[in-house]
mmCIF file of C-alpha atoms (C1' of nucleotides) in Angstrom:
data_model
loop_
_atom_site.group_PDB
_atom_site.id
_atom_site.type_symbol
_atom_site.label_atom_id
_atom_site.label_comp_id
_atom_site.label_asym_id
_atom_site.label_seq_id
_atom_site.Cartn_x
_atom_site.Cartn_y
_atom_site.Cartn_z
ATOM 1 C CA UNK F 1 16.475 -21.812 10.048
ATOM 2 C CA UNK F 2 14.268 -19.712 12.831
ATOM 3 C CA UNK F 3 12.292 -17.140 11.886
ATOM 4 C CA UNK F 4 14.940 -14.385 12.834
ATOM 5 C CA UNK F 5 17.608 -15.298 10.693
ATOM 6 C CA UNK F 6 14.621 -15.770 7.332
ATOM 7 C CA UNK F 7 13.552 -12.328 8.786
ATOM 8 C CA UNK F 8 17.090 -11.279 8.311
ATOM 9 C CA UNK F 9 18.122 -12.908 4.759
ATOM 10 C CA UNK F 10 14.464 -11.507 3.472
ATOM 11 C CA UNK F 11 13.899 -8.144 4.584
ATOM 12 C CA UNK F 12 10.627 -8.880 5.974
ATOM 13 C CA UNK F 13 10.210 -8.680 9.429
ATOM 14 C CA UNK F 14 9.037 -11.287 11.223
ATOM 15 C CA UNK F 15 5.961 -10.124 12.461
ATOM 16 C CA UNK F 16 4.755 -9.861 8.618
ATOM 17 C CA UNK F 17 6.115 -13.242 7.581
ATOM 18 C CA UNK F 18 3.848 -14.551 10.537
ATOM 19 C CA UNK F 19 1.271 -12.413 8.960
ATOM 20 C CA UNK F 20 1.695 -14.092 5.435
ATOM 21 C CA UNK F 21 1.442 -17.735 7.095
ATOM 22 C CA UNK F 22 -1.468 -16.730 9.019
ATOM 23 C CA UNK F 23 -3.570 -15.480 5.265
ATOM 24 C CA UNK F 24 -2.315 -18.675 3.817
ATOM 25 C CA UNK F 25 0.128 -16.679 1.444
ATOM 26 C CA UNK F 26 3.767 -18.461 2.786
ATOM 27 C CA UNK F 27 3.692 -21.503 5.102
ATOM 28 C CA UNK F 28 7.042 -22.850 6.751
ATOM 29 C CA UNK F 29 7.678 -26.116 8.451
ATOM 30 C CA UNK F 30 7.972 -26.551 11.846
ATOM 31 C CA UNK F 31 10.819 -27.718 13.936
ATOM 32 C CA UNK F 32 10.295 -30.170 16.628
ATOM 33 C CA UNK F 33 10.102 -27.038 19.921
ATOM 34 C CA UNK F 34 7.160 -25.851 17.726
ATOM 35 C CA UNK F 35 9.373 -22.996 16.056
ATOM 36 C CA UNK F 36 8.825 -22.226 12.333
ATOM 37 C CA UNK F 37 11.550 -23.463 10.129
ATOM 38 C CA UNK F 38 12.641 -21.763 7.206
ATOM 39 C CA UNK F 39 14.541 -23.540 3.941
ATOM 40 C CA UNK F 40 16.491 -21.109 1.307
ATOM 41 C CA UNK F 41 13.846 -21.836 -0.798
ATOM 42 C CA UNK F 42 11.334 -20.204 1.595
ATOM 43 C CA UNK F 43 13.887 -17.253 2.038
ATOM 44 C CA UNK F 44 13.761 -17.330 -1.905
ATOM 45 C CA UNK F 45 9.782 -16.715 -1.553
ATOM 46 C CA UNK F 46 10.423 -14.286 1.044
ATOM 47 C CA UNK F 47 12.532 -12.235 -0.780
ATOM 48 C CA UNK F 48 10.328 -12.227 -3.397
ATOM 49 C CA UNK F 49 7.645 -11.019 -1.348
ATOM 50 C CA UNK F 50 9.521 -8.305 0.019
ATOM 51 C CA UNK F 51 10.250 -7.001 -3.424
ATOM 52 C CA UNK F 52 6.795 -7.304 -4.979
ATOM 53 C CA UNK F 53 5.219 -6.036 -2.100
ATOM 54 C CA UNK F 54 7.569 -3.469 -1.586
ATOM 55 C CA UNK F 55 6.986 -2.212 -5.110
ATOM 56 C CA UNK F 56 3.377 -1.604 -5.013
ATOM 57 C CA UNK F 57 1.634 -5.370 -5.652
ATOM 58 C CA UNK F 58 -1.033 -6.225 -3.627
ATOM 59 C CA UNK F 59 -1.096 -9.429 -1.406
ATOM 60 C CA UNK F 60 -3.428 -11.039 -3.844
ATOM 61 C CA UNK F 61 -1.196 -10.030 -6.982
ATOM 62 C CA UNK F 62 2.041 -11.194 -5.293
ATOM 63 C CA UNK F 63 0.216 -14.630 -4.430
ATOM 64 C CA UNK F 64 -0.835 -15.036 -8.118
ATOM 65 C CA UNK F 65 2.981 -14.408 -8.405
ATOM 66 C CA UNK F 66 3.788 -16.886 -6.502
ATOM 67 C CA UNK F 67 1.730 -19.596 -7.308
ATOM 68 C CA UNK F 68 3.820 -19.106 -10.446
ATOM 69 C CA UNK F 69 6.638 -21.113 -8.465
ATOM 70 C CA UNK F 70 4.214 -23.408 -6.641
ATOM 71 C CA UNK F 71 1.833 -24.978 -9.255
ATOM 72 C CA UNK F 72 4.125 -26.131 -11.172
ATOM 73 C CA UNK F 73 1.539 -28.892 -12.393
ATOM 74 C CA UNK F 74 -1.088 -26.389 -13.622
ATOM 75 C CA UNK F 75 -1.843 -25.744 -16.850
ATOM 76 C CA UNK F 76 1.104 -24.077 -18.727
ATOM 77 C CA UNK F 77 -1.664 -21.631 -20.213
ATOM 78 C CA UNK F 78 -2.783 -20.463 -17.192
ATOM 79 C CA UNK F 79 0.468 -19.364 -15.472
ATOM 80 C CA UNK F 80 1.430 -18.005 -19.007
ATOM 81 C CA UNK F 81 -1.223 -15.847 -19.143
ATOM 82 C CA UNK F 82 -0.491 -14.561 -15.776
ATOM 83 C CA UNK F 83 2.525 -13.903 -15.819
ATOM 84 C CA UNK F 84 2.687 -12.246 -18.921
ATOM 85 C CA UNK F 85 -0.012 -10.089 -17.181
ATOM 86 C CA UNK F 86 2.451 -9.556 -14.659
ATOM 87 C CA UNK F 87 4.550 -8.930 -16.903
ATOM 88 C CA UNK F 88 2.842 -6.155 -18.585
ATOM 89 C CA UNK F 89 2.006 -4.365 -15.231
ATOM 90 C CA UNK F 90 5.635 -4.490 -13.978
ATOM 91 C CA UNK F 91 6.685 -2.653 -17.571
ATOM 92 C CA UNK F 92 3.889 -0.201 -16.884
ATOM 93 C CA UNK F 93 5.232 0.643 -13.372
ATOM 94 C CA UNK F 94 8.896 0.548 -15.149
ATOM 95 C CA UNK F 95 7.866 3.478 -17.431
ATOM 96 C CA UNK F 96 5.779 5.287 -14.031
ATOM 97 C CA UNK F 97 8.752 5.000 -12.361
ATOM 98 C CA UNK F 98 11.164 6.422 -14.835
ATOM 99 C CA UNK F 99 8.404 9.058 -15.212
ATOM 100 C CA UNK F 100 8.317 10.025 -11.527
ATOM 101 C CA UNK F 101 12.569 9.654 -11.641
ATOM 102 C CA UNK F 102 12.874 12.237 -14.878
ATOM 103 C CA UNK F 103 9.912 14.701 -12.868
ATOM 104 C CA UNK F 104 12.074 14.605 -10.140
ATOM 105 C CA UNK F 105 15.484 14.858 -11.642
ATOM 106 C CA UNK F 106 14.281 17.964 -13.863
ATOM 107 C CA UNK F 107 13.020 19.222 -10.422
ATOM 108 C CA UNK F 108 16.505 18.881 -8.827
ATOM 109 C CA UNK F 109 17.788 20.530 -11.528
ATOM 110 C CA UNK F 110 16.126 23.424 -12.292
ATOM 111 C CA UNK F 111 13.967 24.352 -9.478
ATOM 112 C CA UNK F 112 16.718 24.856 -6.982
ATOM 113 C CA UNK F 113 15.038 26.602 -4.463
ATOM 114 C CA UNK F 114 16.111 30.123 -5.327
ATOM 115 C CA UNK F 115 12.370 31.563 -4.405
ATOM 116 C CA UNK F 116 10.992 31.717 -7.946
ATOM 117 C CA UNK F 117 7.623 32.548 -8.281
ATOM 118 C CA UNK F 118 6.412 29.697 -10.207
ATOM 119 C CA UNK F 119 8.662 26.455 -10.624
ATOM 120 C CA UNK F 120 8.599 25.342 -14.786
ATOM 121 C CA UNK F 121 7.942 21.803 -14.002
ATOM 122 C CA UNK F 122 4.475 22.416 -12.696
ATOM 123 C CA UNK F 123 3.277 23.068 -15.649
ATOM 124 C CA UNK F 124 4.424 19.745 -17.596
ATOM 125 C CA UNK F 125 3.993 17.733 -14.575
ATOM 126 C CA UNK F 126 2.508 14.262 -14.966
ATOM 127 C CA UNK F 127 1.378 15.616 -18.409
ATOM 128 C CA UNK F 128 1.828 12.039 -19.881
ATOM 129 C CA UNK F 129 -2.071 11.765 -19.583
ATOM 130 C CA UNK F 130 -3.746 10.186 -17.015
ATOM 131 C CA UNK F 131 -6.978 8.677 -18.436
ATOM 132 C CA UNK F 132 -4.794 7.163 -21.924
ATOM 133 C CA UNK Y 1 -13.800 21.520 -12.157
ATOM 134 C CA UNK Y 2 -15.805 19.235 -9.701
ATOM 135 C CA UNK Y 3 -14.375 16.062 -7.566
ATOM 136 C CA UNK Y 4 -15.901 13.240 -9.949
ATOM 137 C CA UNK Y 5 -13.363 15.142 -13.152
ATOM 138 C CA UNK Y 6 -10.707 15.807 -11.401
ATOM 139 C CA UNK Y 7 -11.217 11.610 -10.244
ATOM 140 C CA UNK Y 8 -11.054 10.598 -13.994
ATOM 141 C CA UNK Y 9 -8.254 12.777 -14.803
ATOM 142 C CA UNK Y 10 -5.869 11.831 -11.928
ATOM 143 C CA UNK Y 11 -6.816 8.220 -11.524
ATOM 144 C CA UNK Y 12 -7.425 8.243 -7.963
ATOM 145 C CA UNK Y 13 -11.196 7.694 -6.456
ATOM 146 C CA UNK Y 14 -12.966 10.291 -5.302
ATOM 147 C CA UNK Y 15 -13.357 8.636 -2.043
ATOM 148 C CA UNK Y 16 -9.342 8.877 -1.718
ATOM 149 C CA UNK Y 17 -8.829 12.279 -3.439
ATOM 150 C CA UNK Y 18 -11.170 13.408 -0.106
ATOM 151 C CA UNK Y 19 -9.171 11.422 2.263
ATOM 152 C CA UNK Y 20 -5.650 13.064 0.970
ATOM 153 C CA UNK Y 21 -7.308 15.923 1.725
ATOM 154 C CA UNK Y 22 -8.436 14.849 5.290
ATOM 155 C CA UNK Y 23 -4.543 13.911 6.231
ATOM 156 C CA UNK Y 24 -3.461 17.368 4.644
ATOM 157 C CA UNK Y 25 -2.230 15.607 1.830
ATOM 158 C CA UNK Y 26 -3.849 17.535 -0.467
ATOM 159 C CA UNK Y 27 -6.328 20.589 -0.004
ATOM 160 C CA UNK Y 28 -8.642 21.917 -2.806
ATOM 161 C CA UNK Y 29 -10.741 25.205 -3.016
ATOM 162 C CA UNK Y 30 -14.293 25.478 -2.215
ATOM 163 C CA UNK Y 31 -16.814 26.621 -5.610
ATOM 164 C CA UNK Y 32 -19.747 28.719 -3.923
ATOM 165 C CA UNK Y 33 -21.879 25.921 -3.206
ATOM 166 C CA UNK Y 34 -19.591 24.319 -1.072
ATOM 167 C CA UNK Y 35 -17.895 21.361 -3.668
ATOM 168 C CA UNK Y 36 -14.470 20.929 -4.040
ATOM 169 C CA UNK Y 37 -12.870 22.793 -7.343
ATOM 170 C CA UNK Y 38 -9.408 21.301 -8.698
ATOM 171 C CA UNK Y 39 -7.511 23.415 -10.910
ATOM 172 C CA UNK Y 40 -5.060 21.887 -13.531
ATOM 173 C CA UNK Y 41 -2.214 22.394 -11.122
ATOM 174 C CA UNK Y 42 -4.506 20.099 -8.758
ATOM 175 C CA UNK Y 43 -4.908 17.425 -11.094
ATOM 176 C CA UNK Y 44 -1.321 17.289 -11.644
ATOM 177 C CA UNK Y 45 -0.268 17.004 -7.961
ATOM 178 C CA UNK Y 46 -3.337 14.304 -8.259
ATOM 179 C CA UNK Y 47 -1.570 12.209 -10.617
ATOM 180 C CA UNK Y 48 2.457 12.646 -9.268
ATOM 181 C CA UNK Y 49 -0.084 11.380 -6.346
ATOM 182 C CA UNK Y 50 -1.642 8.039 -8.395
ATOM 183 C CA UNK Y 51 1.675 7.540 -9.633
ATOM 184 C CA UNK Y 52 4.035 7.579 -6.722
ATOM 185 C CA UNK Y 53 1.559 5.958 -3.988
ATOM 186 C CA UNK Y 54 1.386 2.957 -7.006
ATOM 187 C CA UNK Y 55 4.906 2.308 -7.232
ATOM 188 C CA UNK Y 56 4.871 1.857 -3.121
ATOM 189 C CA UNK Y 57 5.914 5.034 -1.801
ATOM 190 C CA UNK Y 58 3.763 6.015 1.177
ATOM 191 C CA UNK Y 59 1.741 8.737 2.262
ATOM 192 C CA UNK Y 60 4.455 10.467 4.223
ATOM 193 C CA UNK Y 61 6.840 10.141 1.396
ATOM 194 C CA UNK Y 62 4.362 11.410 -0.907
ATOM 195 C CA UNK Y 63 4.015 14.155 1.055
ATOM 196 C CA UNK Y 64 7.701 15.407 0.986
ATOM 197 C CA UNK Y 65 7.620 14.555 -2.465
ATOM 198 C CA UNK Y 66 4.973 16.694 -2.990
ATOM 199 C CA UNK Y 67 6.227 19.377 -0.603
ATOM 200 C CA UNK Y 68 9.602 19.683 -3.297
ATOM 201 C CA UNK Y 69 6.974 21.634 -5.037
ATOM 202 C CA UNK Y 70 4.962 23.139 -2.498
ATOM 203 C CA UNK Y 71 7.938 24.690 -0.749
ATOM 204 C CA UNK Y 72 9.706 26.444 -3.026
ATOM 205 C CA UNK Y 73 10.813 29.265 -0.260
ATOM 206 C CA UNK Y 74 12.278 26.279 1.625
ATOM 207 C CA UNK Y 75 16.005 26.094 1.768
ATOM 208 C CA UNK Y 76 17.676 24.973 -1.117
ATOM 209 C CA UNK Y 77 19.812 22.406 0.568
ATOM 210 C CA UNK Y 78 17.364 20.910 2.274
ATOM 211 C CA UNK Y 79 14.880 20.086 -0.664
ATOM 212 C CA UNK Y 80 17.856 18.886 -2.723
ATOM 213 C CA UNK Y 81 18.676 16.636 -0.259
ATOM 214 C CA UNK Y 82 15.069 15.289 -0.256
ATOM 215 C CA UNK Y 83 14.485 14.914 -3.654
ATOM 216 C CA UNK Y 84 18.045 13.127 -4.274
ATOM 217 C CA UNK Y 85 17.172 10.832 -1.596
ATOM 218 C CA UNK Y 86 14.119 10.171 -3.244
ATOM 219 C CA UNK Y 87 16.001 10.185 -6.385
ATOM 220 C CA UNK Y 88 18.046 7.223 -4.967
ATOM 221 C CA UNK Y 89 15.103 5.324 -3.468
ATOM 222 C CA UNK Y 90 13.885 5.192 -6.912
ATOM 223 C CA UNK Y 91 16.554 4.250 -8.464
ATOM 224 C CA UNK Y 92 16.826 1.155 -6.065
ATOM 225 C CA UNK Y 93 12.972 0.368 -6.519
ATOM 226 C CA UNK Y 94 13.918 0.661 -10.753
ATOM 227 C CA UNK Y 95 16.682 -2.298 -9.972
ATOM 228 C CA UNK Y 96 14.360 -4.094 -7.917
ATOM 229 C CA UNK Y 97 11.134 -3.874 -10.454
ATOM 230 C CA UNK Y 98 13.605 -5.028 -13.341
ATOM 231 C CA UNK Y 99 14.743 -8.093 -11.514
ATOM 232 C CA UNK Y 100 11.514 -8.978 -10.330
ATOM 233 C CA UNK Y 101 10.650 -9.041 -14.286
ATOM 234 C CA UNK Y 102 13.466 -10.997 -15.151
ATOM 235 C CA UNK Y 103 12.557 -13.063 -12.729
ATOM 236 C CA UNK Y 104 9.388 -13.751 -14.329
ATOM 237 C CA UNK Y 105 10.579 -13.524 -17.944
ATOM 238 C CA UNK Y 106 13.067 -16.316 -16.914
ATOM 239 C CA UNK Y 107 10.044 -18.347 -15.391
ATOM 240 C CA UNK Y 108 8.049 -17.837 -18.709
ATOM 241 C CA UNK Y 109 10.417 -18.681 -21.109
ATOM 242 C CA UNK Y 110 12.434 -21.611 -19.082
ATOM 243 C CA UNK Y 111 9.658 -23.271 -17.038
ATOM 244 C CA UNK Y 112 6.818 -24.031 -19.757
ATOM 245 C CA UNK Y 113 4.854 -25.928 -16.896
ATOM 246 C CA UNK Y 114 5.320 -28.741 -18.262
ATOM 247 C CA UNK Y 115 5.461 -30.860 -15.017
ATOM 248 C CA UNK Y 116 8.865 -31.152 -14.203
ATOM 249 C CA UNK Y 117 9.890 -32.103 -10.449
ATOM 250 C CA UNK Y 118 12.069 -28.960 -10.384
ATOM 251 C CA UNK Y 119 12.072 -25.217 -11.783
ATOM 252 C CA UNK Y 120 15.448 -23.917 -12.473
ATOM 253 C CA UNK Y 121 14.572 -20.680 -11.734
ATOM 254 C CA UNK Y 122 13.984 -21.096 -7.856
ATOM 255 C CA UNK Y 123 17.760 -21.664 -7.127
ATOM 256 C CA UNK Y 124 18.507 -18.494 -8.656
ATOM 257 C CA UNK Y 125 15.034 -16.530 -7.530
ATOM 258 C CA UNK Y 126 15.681 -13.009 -6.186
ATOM 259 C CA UNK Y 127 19.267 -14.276 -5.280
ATOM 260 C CA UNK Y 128 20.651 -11.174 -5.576
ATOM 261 C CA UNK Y 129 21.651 -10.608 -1.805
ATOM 262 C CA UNK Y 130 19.299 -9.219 0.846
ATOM 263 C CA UNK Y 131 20.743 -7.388 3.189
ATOM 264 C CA UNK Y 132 23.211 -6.439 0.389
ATOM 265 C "C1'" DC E 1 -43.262 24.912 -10.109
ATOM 266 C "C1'" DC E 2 -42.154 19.752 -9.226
ATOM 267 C "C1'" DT E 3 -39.834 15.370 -10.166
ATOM 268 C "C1'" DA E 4 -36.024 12.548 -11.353
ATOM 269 C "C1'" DC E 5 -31.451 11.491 -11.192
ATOM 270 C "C1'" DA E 6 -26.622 12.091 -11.105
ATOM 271 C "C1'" DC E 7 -23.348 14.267 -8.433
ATOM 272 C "C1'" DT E 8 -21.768 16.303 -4.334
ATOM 273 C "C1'" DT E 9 -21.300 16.888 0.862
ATOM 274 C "C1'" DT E 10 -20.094 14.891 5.784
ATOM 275 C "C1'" DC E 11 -19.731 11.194 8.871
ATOM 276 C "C1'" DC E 12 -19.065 6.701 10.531
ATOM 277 C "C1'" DA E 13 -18.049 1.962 10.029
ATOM 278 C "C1'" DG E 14 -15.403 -1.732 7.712
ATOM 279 C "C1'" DT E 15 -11.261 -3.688 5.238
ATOM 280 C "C1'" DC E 16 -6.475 -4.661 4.032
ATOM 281 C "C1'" DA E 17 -1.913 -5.132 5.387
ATOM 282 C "C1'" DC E 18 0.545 -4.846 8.706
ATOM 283 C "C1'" DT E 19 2.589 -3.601 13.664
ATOM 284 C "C1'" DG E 20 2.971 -3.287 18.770
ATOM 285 C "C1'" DG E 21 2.495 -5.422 23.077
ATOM 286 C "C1'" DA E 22 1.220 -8.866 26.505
ATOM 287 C "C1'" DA E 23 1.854 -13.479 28.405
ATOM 288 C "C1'" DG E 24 4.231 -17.358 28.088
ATOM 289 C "C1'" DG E 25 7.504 -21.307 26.135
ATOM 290 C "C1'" DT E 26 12.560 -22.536 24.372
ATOM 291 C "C1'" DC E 27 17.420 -22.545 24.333
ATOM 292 C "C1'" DA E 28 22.440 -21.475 24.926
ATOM 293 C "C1'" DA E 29 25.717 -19.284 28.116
ATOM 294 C "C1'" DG E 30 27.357 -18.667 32.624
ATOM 295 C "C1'" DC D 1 19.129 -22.595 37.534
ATOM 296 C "C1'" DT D 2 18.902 -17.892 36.338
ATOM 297 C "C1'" DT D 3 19.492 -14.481 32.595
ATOM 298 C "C1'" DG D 4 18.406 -12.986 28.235
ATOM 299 C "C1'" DA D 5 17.593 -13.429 23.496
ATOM 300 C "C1'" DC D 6 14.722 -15.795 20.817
ATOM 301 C "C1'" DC D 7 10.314 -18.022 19.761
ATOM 302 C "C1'" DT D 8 5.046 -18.909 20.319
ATOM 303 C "C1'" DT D 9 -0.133 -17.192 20.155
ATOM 304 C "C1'" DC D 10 -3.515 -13.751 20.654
ATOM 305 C "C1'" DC D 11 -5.555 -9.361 20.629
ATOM 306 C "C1'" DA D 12 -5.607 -4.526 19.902
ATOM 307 C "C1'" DG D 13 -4.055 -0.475 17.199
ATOM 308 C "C1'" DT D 14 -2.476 1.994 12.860
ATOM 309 C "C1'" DG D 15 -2.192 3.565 7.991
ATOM 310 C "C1'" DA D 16 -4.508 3.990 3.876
ATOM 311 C "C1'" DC D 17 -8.207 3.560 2.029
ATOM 312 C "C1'" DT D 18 -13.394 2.049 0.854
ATOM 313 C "C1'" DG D 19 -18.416 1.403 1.357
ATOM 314 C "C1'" DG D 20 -22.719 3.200 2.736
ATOM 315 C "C1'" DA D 21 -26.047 6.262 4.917
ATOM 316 C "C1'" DA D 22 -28.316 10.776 5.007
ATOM 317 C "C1'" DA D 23 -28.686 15.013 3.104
ATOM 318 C "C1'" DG D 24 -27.685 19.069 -0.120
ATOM 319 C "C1'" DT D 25 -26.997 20.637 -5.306
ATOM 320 C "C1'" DG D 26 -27.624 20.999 -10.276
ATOM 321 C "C1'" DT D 27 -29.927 20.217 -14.385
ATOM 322 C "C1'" DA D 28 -33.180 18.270 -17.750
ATOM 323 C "C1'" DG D 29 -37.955 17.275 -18.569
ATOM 324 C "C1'" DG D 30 -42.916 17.839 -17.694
#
DNA sequence: CCTACACTTTCCAGTCACTGGAAGGTCAAG
DNA sequence: CTTGACCTTCCAGTGACTGGAAAGTGTAGG
């Protein structure tokens, strides 16, 4: 499949999946006019990228990631450990995000905009600790 | 407090607490010899800050984020309608960050490494629909 | 007082991850 | 065989930092 439809199916567009081939981080075939050619299982990788990248991994995180699917021959420690690295950051980010959804919510709730002085929620905002 | 305390508190570099401030992002007061003093209240915003830009929101996002605080003579309506927007965007990124770890969780528990010509898990990989 | 050193300031250049646009090749429809 | 949507490469620009220079500040010790 051309590069439009992957663009499509993964949510990247394809001036960034160009960009990903071009730092070695997702390479597609090539059909015989010299167009890329992308497999489901490329759109699969896409996709992927889209979503890691999309939720605040860097390039070089999402290709560790990544290389989770590819090397499958490495050693089974290895990708282990990184995953379950992974693993550990995307939890962290889990609880951030239901942090930053319960701020928010509490905000929506009782700071409705009624020209109060002060709004409660400043005061207990992001007190979770920052340096813990 | 100084620049460099306010840095370990919220997370963020100096380097970047200066830039938010730069865009407008951010704006601290001025101690008489001319360095930046952050209140509590400014370490907060500092962290919501950290927090959001790290889960992939950008600057421009953080900054109506941010401004659901800021603004609190703004119309009521209108920052509702932000923050539930926001409200939903997290709630999409919260699907998204638990898929991507089942994802892995599936890869960690099902595909050992252990050299096998195909892992299960890419069929199924972020298969959840695209442009769903 | 001076020195040393960590911290701060501004400014300017560099990096990472795209993103837009030009100039040109490919392909299916009419 | 043209039109137009798609693709190619290449190069420049943007957003969000990040590093480093040059200079001011603050404090502890001599």
């Amino acid at each position: 499949m051309n590069i439009g439809t992957a663009s499509e199916k993964s949510g990247l567009p394809p001036k960034t999946i160009r960009y990903y081939e071009d730092i070695g981080l997702m390479k597609a075939g090539r059909a015989g006019n010299g167009y890329r050619d992308y497999s489901t299982e490329d759109v699969h990788r896409l996709r992927f990228l889209q979503r890691s990248r999309g939720l605040g991994f860097s390039v070089e995180e999402c290709r560790q990631l990544l290389s989770l699917y590819d090397d499958k021959q490495r050693e089974s420690a290895e990708v282990k450990a990184i995953a379950e690295a992974k693993l550990k950051e995307i939890d962290r980010k889990l609880a951030e995000l239901v942090g930053l959804r319960d701020t928010l919510r509490h905000l929506v709730r009782h700071c409705h905009g009624d020209e109060r002085p002060e709004c409660p929620i400043m005061d207990g905002l992001a007190g979770e600790q920052a340096t813990g």
